[in-house]
Coordinates of N, CA and C in Angstrom, one line a residue:
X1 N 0.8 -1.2 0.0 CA 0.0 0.0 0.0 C 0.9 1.2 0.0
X2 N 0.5 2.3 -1.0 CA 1.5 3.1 -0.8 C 1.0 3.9 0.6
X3 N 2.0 5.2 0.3 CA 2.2 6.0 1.9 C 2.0 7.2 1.2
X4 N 1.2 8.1 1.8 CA 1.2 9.4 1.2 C 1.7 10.0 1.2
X5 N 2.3 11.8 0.6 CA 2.8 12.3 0.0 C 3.9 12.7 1.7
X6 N 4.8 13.6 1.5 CA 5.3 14.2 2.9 C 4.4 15.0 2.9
X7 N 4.2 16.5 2.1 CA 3.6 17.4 2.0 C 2.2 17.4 2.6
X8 N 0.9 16.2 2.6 CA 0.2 15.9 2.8 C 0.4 15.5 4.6
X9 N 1.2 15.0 4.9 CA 1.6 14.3 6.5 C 1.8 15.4 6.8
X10 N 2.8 16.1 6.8 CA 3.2 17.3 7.5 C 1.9 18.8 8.0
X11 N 0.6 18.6 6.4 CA 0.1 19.3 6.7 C -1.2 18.5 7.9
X12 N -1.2 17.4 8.0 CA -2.0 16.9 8.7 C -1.4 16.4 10.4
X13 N -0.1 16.5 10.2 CA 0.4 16.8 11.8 C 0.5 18.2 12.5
X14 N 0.3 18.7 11.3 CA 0.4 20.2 12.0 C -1.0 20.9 12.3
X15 N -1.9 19.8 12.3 CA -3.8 20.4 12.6 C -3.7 19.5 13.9
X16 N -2.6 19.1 14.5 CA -2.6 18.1 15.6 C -1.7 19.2 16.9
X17 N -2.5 19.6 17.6 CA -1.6 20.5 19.0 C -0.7 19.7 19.3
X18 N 0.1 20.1 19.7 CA 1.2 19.5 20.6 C 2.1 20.4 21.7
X19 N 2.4 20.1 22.8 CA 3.2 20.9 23.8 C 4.7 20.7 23.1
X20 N 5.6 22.2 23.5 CA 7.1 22.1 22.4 C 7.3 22.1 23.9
X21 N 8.8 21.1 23.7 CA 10.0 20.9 24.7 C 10.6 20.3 24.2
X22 N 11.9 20.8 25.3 CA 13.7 20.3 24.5 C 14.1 19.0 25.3
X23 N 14.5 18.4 24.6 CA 14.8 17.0 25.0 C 16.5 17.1 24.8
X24 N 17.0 16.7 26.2 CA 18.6 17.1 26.5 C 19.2 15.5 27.0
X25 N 20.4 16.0 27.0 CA 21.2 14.7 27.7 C 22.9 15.3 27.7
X26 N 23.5 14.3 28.5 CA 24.9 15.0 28.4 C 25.3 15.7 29.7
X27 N 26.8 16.2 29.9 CA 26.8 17.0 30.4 C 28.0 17.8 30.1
X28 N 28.2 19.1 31.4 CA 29.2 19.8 30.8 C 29.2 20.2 29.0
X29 N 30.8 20.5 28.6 CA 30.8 20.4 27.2 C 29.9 19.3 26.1
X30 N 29.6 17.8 27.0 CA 29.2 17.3 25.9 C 27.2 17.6 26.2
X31 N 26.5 18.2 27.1 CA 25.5 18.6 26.6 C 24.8 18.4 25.2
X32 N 24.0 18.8 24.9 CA 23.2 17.9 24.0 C 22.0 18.8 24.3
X33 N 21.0 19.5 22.8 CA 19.8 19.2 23.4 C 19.2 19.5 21.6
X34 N 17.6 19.3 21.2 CA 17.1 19.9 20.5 C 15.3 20.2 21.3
X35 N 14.7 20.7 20.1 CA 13.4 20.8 20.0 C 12.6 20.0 20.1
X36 N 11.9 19.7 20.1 CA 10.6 18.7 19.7 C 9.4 18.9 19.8
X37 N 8.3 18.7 19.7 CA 6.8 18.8 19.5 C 6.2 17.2 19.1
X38 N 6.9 16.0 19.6 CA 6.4 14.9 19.7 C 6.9 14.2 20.7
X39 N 6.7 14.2 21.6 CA 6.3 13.7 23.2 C 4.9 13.4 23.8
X40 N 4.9 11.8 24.0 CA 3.9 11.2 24.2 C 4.1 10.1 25.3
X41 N 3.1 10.0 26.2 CA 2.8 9.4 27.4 C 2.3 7.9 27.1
X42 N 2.9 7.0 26.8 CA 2.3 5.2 26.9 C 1.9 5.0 28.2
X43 N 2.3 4.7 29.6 CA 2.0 3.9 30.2 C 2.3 4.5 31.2
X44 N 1.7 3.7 32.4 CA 1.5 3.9 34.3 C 2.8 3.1 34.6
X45 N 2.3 2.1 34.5 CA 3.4 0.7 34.7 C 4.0 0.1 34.0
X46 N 5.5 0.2 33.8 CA 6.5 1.4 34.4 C 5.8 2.8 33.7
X47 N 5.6 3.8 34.5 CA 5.8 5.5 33.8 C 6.5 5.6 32.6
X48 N 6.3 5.7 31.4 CA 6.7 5.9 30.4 C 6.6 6.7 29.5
X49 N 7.1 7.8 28.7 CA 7.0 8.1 27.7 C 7.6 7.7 26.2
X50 N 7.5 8.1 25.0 CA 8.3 8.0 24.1 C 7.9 9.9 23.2
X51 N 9.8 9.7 22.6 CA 9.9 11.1 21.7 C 10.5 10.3 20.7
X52 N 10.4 10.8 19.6 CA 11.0 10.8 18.3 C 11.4 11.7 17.7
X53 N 13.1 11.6 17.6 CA 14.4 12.4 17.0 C 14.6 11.9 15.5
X54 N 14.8 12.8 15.1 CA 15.9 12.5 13.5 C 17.3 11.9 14.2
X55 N 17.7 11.1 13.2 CA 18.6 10.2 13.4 C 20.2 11.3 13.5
X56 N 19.9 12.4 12.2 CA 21.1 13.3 12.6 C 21.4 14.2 13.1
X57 N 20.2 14.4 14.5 CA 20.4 15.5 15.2 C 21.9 14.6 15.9
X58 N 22.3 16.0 16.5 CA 23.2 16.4 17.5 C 22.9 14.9 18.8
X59 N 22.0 15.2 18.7 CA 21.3 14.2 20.7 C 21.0 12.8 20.3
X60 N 20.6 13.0 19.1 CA 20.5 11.3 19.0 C 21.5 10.4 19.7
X61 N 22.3 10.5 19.1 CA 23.9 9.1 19.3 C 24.0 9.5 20.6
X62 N 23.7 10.6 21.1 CA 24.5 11.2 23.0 C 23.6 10.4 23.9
X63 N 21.7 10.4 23.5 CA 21.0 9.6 24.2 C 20.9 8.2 24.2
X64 N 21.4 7.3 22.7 CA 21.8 6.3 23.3 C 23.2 6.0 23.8
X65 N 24.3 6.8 24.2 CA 25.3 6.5 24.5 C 25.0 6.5 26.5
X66 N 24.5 7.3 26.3 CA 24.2 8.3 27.6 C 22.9 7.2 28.6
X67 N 22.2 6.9 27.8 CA 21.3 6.3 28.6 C 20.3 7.1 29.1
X68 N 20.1 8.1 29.1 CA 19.4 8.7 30.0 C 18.8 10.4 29.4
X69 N 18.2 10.9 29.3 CA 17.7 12.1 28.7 C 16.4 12.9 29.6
X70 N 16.9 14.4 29.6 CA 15.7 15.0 30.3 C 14.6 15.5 29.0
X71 N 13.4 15.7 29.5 CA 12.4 16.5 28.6 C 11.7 17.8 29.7
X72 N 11.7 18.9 29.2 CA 11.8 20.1 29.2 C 10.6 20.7 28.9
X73 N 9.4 20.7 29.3 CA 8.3 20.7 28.7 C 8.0 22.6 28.7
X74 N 8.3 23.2 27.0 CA 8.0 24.8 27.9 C 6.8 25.6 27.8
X75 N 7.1 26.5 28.6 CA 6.2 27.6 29.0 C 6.2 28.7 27.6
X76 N 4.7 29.3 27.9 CA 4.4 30.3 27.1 C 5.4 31.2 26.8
X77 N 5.9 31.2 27.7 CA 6.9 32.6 27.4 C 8.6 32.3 27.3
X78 N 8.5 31.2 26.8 CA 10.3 30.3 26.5 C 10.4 29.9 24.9
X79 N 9.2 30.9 23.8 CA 9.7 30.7 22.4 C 10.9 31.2 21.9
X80 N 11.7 31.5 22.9 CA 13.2 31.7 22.0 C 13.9 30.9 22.4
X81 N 13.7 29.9 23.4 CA 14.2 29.0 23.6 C 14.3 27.6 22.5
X82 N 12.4 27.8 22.6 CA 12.0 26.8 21.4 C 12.9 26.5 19.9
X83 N 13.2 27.8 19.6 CA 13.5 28.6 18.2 C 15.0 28.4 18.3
X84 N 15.9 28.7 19.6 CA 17.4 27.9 19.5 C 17.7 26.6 19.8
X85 N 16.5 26.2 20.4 CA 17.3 24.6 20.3 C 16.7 23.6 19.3
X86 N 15.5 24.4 18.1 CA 15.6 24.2 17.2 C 16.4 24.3 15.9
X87 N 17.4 25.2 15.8 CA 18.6 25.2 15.2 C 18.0 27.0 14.3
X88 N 17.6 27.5 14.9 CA 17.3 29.1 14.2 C 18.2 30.1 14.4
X89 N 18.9 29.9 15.5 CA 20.3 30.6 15.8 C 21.5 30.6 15.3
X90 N 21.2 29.1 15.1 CA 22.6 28.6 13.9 C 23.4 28.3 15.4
X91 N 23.1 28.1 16.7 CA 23.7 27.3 18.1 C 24.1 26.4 17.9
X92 N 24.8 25.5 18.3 CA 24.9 24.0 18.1 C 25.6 23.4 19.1
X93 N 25.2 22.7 19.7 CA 26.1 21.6 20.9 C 25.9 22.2 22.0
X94 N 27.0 22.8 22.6 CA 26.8 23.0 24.5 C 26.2 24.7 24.3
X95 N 26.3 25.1 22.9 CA 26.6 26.3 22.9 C 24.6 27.0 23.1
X96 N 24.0 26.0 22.4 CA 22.3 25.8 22.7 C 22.4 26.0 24.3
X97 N 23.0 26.1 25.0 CA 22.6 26.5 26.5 C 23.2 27.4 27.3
X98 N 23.6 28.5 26.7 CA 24.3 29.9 26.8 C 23.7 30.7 27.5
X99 N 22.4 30.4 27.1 CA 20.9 31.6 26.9 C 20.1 31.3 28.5
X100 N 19.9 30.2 29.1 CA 19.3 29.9 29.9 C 19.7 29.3 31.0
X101 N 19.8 29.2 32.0 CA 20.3 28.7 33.5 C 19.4 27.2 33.1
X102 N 20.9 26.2 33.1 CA 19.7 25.0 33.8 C 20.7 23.9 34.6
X103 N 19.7 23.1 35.5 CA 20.3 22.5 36.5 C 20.7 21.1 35.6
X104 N 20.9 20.6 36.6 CA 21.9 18.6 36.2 C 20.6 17.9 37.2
X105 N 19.7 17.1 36.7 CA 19.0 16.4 37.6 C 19.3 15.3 37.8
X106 N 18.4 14.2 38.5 CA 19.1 13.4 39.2 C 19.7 12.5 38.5
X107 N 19.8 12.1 37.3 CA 20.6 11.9 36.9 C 21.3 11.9 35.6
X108 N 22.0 13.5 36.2 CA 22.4 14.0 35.3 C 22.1 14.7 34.0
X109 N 20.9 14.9 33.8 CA 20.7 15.4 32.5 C 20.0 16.8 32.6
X110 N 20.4 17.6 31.7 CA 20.2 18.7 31.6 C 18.6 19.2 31.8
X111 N 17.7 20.2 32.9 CA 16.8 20.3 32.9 C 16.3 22.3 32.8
X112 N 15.6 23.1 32.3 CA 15.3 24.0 32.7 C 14.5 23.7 34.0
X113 N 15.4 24.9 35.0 CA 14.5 24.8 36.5 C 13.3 25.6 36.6
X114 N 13.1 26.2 35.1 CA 11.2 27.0 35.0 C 10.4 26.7 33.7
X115 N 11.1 25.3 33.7 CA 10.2 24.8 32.9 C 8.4 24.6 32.9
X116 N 7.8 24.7 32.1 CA 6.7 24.0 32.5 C 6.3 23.1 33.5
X117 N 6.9 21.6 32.6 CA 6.7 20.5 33.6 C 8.5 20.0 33.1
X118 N 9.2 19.4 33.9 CA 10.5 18.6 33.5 C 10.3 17.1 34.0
X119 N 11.0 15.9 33.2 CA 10.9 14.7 33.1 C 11.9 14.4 33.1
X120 N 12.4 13.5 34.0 CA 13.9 12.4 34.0 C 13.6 11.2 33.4
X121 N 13.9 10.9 32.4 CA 13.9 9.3 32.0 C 15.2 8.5 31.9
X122 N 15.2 7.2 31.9 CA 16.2 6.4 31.8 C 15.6 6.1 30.5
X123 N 16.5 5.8 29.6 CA 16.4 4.7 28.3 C 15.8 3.5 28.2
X124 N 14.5 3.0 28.1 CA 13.8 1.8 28.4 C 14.1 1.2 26.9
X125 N 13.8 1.3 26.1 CA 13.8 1.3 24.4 C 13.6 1.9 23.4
X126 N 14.3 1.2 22.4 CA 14.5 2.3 21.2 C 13.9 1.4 19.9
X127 N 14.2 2.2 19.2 CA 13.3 1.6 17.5 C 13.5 2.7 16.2
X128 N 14.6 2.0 15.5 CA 14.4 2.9 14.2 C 13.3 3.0 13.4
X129 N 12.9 4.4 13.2 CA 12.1 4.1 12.0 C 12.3 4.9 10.7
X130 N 12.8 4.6 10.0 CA 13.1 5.4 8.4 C 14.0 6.4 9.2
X131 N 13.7 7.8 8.8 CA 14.3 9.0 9.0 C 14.8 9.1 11.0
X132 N 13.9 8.6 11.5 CA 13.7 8.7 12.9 C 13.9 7.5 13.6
X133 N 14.5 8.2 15.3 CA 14.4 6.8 16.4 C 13.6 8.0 16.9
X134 N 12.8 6.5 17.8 CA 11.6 6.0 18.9 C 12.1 5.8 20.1
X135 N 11.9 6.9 20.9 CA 12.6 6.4 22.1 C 12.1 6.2 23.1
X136 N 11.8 5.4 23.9 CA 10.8 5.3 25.1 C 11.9 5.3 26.2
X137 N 11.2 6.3 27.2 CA 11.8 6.9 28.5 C 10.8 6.4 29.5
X138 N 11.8 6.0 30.5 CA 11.0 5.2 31.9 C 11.2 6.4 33.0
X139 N 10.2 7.0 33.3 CA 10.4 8.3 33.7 C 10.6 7.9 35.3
X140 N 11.8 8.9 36.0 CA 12.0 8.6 37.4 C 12.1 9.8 38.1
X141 N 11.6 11.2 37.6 CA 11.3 12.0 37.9 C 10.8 13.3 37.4
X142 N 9.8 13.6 38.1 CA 9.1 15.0 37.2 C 9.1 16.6 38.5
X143 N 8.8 17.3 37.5 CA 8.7 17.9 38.6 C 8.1 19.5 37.5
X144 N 7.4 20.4 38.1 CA 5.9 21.5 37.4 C 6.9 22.6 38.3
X145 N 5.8 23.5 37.8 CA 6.2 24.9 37.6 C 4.6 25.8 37.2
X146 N 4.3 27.3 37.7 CA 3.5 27.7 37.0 C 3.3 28.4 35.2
X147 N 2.2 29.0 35.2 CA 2.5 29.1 33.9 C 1.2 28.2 32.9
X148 N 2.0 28.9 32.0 CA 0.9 27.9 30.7 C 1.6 27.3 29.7
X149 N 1.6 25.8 29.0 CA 2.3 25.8 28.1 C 2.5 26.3 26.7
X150 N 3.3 26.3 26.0 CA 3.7 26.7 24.5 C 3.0 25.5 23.7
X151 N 2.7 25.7 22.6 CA 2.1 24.6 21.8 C 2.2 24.8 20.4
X152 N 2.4 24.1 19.9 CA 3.0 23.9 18.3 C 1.4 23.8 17.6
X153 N 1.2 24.4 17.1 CA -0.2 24.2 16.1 C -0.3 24.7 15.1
X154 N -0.8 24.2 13.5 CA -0.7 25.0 12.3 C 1.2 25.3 11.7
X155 N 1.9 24.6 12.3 CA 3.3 25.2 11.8 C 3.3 26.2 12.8
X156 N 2.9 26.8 13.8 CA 3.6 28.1 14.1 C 3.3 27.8 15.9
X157 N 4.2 28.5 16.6 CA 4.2 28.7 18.1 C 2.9 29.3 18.8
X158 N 2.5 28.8 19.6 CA 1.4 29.7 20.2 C 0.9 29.4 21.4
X159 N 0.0 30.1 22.3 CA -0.3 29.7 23.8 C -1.6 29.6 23.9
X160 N -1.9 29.5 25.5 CA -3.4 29.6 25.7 C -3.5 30.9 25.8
X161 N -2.9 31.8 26.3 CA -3.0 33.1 26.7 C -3.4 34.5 26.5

């Protein structure tokens, strides 16, 4: 069966809301992070999420090396954030975290401390698919903030607010 066009997918994921956050790993110099707008909650037991990266971001190879990755979930008012650790700056590597204060959570992975909501996962499993890995994160810590979040809809940034 074929698969439809990209042009057609893209305009049909982008009538689908989604919360934007940076998914990090690393530390020090080898930090790590990009963008994302696909972060999804599977399961209770174990707590799990999964995000899906392009294969040749920056973070890929670091989160499976690394084991472990934070997610960053942001707030209404962190779209320049969104926009450099989506590669709009032309930032790249440790240098994506110049702009913002962030801590080392429990283990170890890079988190904003006014984030929306932040997530510690361990590496539960992975899965290529074409262009992209599937990553499922066994989350072992979260932790909120106030605020509203940012949300990807139609192609463009926007809030509740």
């Amino acid at each position: 069966m074929p698969s439809i066009r990209p042009a057609e997918f893209r305009h049909a994921m982008q009538s689908l809301p989604s919360g934007v956050a940076i998914v990090t790993t690393g530390t020090a110099a080898g930090r790590r992070g990009l963008t994302v707008s696909s972060v999804t909650s599977i399961g209770m037991e174990p707590p799990c999420l999964v995000v899906g990266i392009n294969a040749r971001s920056e973070a890929h190879d670091d989160i499976l090396a690394n084991g472990s990755f934070g997610v960053s979930v942001l707030r209404s008012d962190q779209e320049d954030l969104a926009l450099r650790f989506g590669g709009e700056e032309g930032a790249k590597g440790v240098h994506r975290f110049d702009t913002a204060p962030w801590d080392q959570g429990a283990l170890d992975v890079p988190l904003l401390p006014n984030a929306f909501c932040a997530l510690e996962c361990v590496l539960y499993d992975h899965k290529v698919l074409g262009t992209h890995t599937v990553f499922i994160g066994r989350i072992i810590a979260t932790r909120q903030s106030d605020g509203s979040p940012l949300i990807n809809f139609r192609g463009a940034l926007r809030t509740f607010d």
